Amino acid sequence: KQEVTQIPAALSVPEGENLVLNCSFTDSAIYNLQWFRQDPGKGLTSLLLIQSSQREQTSGRLNASLDKSSGRSTLYIAASQPGDSATYLCAVYSGNDYKLSFGAGTTVTVRA
Amino acid sequence: NAGVTQTPKFRILKIGQSMTLQCTQDMNHNYMYWYRQDPGMGLKLIYYSVGAGITDKGEVPNGYNVSRSTTEDFPLRLELAAPSQTSVYFCASSRTERGNQPQHFGDGTRLSIL
């Protein structure tokens, strides 16, 4: 059974600092990995999707890397802003049961 | 585009009551999903559907039922509400299988069973 872990559970940084969020998974036989953002009281918004054949994906200030062999992904957010405050979840897609396995998320606070 | 719409946004139920959580999407996606999110936990899949008339169990299906009569709608039914079903419920949809396209989520239904 795929287990996804995100450490730390919470992170507080001053505005302008780069954010580094970690995600690890136990089964390296994945199809892809996704990073989501969740604002309080809202649903999840997909930020980046990395296919198993890819090493990284970039969108604006966001960059996500994937190391399948070690079961790790890292989300980098450059020059953080207060608007980046949210919970970030990673999820991996593995197997044939159409199931995303989610981590519990890292709650980020960017202080102005 | 409305995307994925869930109703109601909030609900309080008494133990033993039943209710249906509504989910509709306007993106013509074949794949739809119901998740629950408990505090401090990741989302867990309850049921999913790969098209109209086809549904299957996810990780935590006990106490729930679903139906998929149209491409747009995927309601989730609780028959006998129990305190353990207090959670936030999310509906999602995607264009393709195996997660090659991101899942689109609704804003959730916050359900309390008292």
CSV table of C-alpha atoms in Angstrom, one decimal:
chain,number,residue,atom,x,y,z
A,1,LYS,CA,0.0,0.0,0.0
A,2,GLN,CA,1.3,3.4,-1.0
A,3,GLU,CA,2.1,5.7,1.9
A,4,VAL,CA,2.8,9.4,1.4
A,5,THR,CA,4.4,11.5,4.0
A,6,GLN,CA,4.9,15.3,4.1
A,7,ILE,CA,7.3,16.8,6.6
A,8,PRO,CA,7.1,19.3,8.3
A,9,ALA,CA,3.4,19.6,9.0
A,10,ALA,CA,3.7,23.4,9.3
A,11,LEU,CA,6.1,26.0,8.2
A,12,SER,CA,6.4,29.7,8.9
A,13,VAL,CA,8.8,32.0,6.9
A,14,PRO,CA,9.3,35.7,6.3
A,15,GLU,CA,8.2,37.2,3.1
A,16,GLY,CA,10.8,36.8,0.3
A,17,GLU,CA,12.3,33.6,1.6
A,18,ASN,CA,12.4,30.6,-0.6
A,19,LEU,CA,10.1,27.7,0.4
A,20,VAL,CA,11.1,24.1,0.3
A,21,LEU,CA,8.3,21.5,0.8
A,22,ASN,CA,9.1,17.8,1.0
A,23,CYS,CA,7.1,14.7,0.0
A,24,SER,CA,8.1,11.1,0.3
A,25,PHE,CA,6.4,7.9,-0.9
A,26,THR,CA,7.0,4.3,-0.2
A,27,ASP,CA,6.3,2.6,-3.5
A,28,SER,CA,8.4,4.0,-6.4
A,29,ALA,CA,6.1,2.3,-9.1
A,30,ILE,CA,4.1,5.5,-9.7
A,31,TYR,CA,2.5,6.9,-12.8
A,32,ASN,CA,2.8,10.5,-11.7
A,33,LEU,CA,2.9,12.9,-8.7
A,34,GLN,CA,0.9,16.0,-8.2
A,35,TRP,CA,1.2,19.0,-6.0
A,36,PHE,CA,-2.0,20.7,-4.8
A,37,ARG,CA,-2.7,23.9,-3.0
A,38,GLN,CA,-5.7,24.1,-0.5
A,39,ASP,CA,-6.9,27.4,0.9
A,40,PRO,CA,-9.0,27.4,4.1
A,41,GLY,CA,-12.6,26.3,3.4
A,42,LYS,CA,-11.8,25.6,-0.2
A,43,GLY,CA,-11.1,22.6,-2.4
A,44,LEU,CA,-7.8,21.6,-3.9
A,45,THR,CA,-6.2,23.4,-6.8
A,46,SER,CA,-3.7,21.5,-8.9
A,47,LEU,CA,-0.3,23.3,-9.1
A,48,LEU,CA,2.0,20.9,-10.9
A,49,LEU,CA,1.8,17.4,-12.3
A,50,ILE,CA,5.0,15.4,-12.9
A,51,GLN,CA,4.9,12.3,-15.0
A,52,SER,CA,7.0,9.3,-13.8
A,53,SER,CA,9.3,9.8,-16.8
A,54,GLN,CA,10.0,13.5,-15.8
A,55,ARG,CA,12.5,14.9,-13.3
A,56,GLU,CA,10.9,18.2,-12.8
A,57,GLN,CA,8.1,20.6,-13.7
A,58,THR,CA,8.1,24.4,-13.5
A,59,SER,CA,5.3,27.0,-13.4
A,60,GLY,CA,6.2,30.6,-12.6
A,61,ARG,CA,7.8,30.7,-9.2
A,62,LEU,CA,7.0,27.0,-8.6
A,63,ASN,CA,9.4,24.2,-9.3
A,64,ALA,CA,8.8,20.6,-8.4
A,65,SER,CA,11.3,17.8,-8.7
A,66,LEU,CA,10.8,14.1,-8.7
A,67,ASP,CA,13.2,11.3,-7.7
A,68,LYS,CA,11.3,8.1,-8.2
A,69,SER,CA,14.1,5.8,-7.1
A,70,SER,CA,14.4,7.4,-3.7
A,71,GLY,CA,10.7,8.0,-3.4
A,72,ARG,CA,10.9,11.8,-3.0
A,73,SER,CA,9.6,15.0,-4.5
A,74,THR,CA,10.3,18.6,-3.5
A,75,LEU,CA,8.3,21.7,-4.2
A,76,TYR,CA,10.2,24.9,-4.4
A,77,ILE,CA,8.5,28.2,-4.2
A,78,ALA,CA,10.8,31.1,-5.0
A,79,ALA,CA,10.5,34.5,-3.3
A,80,SER,CA,7.5,33.7,-1.1
A,81,GLN,CA,4.7,36.1,-0.7
A,82,PRO,CA,1.9,36.3,1.9
A,83,GLY,CA,-0.5,35.1,-0.8
A,84,ASP,CA,1.4,31.8,-0.8
A,85,SER,CA,0.0,31.0,2.6
A,86,ALA,CA,-2.0,27.8,2.3
A,87,THR,CA,-1.8,24.1,2.8
A,88,TYR,CA,0.2,22.2,0.1
A,89,LEU,CA,-0.5,18.6,-0.5
A,90,CYS,CA,1.3,16.1,-2.6
A,91,ALA,CA,-0.4,13.0,-4.1
A,92,VAL,CA,0.9,10.1,-6.1
A,93,TYR,CA,-0.9,8.0,-8.7
A,94,SER,CA,0.1,4.4,-8.7
A,95,GLY,CA,-1.5,1.1,-9.5
A,96,ASN,CA,-4.6,0.4,-11.6
A,97,ASP,CA,-7.3,1.5,-9.2
A,98,TYR,CA,-7.6,5.1,-10.3
A,99,LYS,CA,-6.6,6.2,-6.8
A,100,LEU,CA,-4.5,9.1,-5.8
A,101,SER,CA,-2.7,8.6,-2.5
A,102,PHE,CA,-2.4,11.9,-0.6
A,103,GLY,CA,-0.1,13.2,2.0
A,104,ALA,CA,-1.5,15.1,5.0
A,105,GLY,CA,-0.1,18.4,3.7
A,106,THR,CA,2.3,21.1,4.9
A,107,THR,CA,0.6,24.3,6.1
A,108,VAL,CA,2.6,27.3,5.1
A,109,THR,CA,2.5,30.8,6.6
A,110,VAL,CA,4.4,33.6,4.9
A,111,ARG,CA,4.8,36.6,7.3
A,112,ALA,CA,4.7,40.0,5.8
B,1,ASN,CA,-16.8,27.7,-16.3
B,2,ALA,CA,-18.3,26.5,-13.0
B,3,GLY,CA,-16.1,23.4,-12.9
B,4,VAL,CA,-17.1,21.1,-10.1
B,5,THR,CA,-20.0,22.2,-7.9
B,6,GLN,CA,-20.9,20.7,-4.6
B,7,THR,CA,-24.0,21.2,-2.5
B,8,PRO,CA,-24.7,21.8,0.3
B,9,LYS,CA,-21.6,23.6,1.7
B,10,PHE,CA,-22.4,22.8,5.3
B,11,ARG,CA,-24.7,20.4,7.0
B,12,ILE,CA,-25.4,19.1,10.5
B,13,LEU,CA,-27.1,15.7,10.8
B,14,LYS,CA,-28.4,13.6,13.7
B,15,ILE,CA,-27.1,10.1,14.1
B,16,GLY,CA,-29.2,7.7,12.0
B,17,GLN,CA,-30.4,10.3,9.5
B,18,SER,CA,-29.7,10.0,5.8
B,19,MET,CA,-28.7,12.6,3.2
B,20,THR,CA,-27.3,13.0,-0.3
B,21,LEU,CA,-24.3,15.1,-1.1
B,22,GLN,CA,-24.6,16.5,-4.6
B,23,CYS,CA,-21.8,16.9,-7.1
B,24,THR,CA,-22.0,18.1,-10.7
B,25,GLN,CA,-19.4,19.0,-13.2
B,26,ASP,CA,-19.6,20.9,-16.5
B,27,MET,CA,-16.3,19.8,-18.1
B,28,ASN,CA,-17.6,16.6,-19.7
B,29,HIS,CA,-15.2,14.6,-17.7
B,30,ASN,CA,-15.7,10.8,-17.6
B,31,TYR,CA,-13.9,10.2,-14.3
B,32,MET,CA,-15.4,11.4,-11.0
B,33,TYR,CA,-14.4,10.8,-7.4
B,34,TRP,CA,-15.5,11.2,-3.9
B,35,TYR,CA,-13.0,11.8,-1.1
B,36,ARG,CA,-13.2,12.6,2.6
B,37,GLN,CA,-10.7,14.7,4.4
B,38,ASP,CA,-10.3,14.3,8.2
B,39,PRO,CA,-8.3,16.9,10.3
B,40,GLY,CA,-4.6,16.4,9.9
B,41,MET,CA,-5.0,13.6,7.4
B,42,GLY,CA,-4.7,13.3,3.6
B,43,LEU,CA,-7.7,12.7,1.4
B,44,LYS,CA,-9.1,9.2,1.2
B,45,LEU,CA,-11.0,7.9,-1.7
B,46,ILE,CA,-14.6,6.7,-1.0
B,47,TYR,CA,-16.0,5.9,-4.4
B,48,TYR,CA,-15.1,6.6,-8.0
B,49,SER,CA,-16.7,6.4,-11.4
B,50,VAL,CA,-15.2,5.9,-14.9
B,51,GLY,CA,-18.4,6.9,-16.7
B,52,ALA,CA,-22.1,7.0,-16.6
B,53,GLY,CA,-23.5,3.8,-15.1
B,54,ILE,CA,-20.1,2.6,-13.8
B,55,THR,CA,-19.0,3.0,-10.2
B,56,ASP,CA,-16.5,1.2,-7.9
B,57,LYS,CA,-15.4,1.3,-4.3
B,58,GLY,CA,-12.4,3.2,-3.2
B,59,GLU,CA,-10.4,2.9,0.1
B,60,VAL,CA,-13.2,3.8,2.6
B,61,PRO,CA,-16.6,2.9,1.0
B,62,ASN,CA,-18.4,1.5,4.1
B,63,GLY,CA,-21.5,3.6,5.0
B,64,TYR,CA,-21.8,5.3,1.6
B,65,ASN,CA,-23.4,4.7,-1.7
B,66,VAL,CA,-23.1,6.3,-5.1
B,67,SER,CA,-24.8,6.4,-8.5
B,68,ARG,CA,-23.8,7.8,-11.8
B,69,SER,CA,-26.8,8.1,-14.2
B,70,THR,CA,-25.3,11.0,-16.2
B,71,THR,CA,-21.9,12.2,-17.1
B,72,GLU,CA,-22.4,15.4,-15.1
B,73,ASP,CA,-23.7,14.2,-11.8
B,74,PHE,CA,-22.2,11.9,-9.1
B,75,PRO,CA,-24.2,12.1,-5.9
B,76,LEU,CA,-23.0,10.5,-2.6
B,77,ARG,CA,-25.5,9.0,-0.2
B,78,LEU,CA,-25.2,8.4,3.5
B,79,GLU,CA,-27.9,6.1,4.6
B,80,LEU,CA,-27.4,5.9,8.4
B,81,ALA,CA,-25.3,8.8,9.5
B,82,ALA,CA,-22.7,7.9,12.2
B,83,PRO,CA,-20.3,10.3,14.2
B,84,SER,CA,-17.4,8.7,12.4
B,85,GLN,CA,-18.7,10.2,9.1
B,86,THR,CA,-18.1,13.7,10.4
B,87,SER,CA,-15.7,15.0,7.8
B,88,VAL,CA,-15.2,17.3,4.8
B,89,TYR,CA,-16.2,15.7,1.6
B,90,PHE,CA,-14.7,16.6,-1.7
B,91,CYS,CA,-15.9,15.7,-5.2
B,92,ALA,CA,-13.4,15.7,-8.1
B,93,SER,CA,-13.4,15.0,-11.8
B,94,SER,CA,-10.7,14.4,-14.4
B,95,ARG,CA,-10.6,14.0,-18.2
B,96,THR,CA,-8.5,10.8,-18.4
B,97,GLU,CA,-7.6,7.8,-16.4
B,98,ARG,CA,-4.4,7.2,-14.4
B,99,GLY,CA,-4.1,10.7,-13.4
B,100,ASN,CA,-2.5,11.9,-16.6
B,101,GLN,CA,-4.6,15.0,-16.3
B,102,PRO,CA,-5.0,16.8,-13.0
B,103,GLN,CA,-8.2,16.2,-11.0
B,104,HIS,CA,-10.5,19.3,-10.5
B,105,PHE,CA,-12.0,19.6,-7.1
B,106,GLY,CA,-15.1,21.2,-5.7
B,107,ASP,CA,-15.1,23.4,-2.6
B,108,GLY,CA,-16.3,20.6,-0.4
B,109,THR,CA,-19.2,19.8,1.9
B,110,ARG,CA,-18.5,20.2,5.6
B,111,LEU,CA,-20.6,17.5,7.4
B,112,SER,CA,-21.1,17.1,11.2
B,113,ILE,CA,-23.0,14.2,12.7
B,114,LEU,CA,-24.2,14.8,16.2
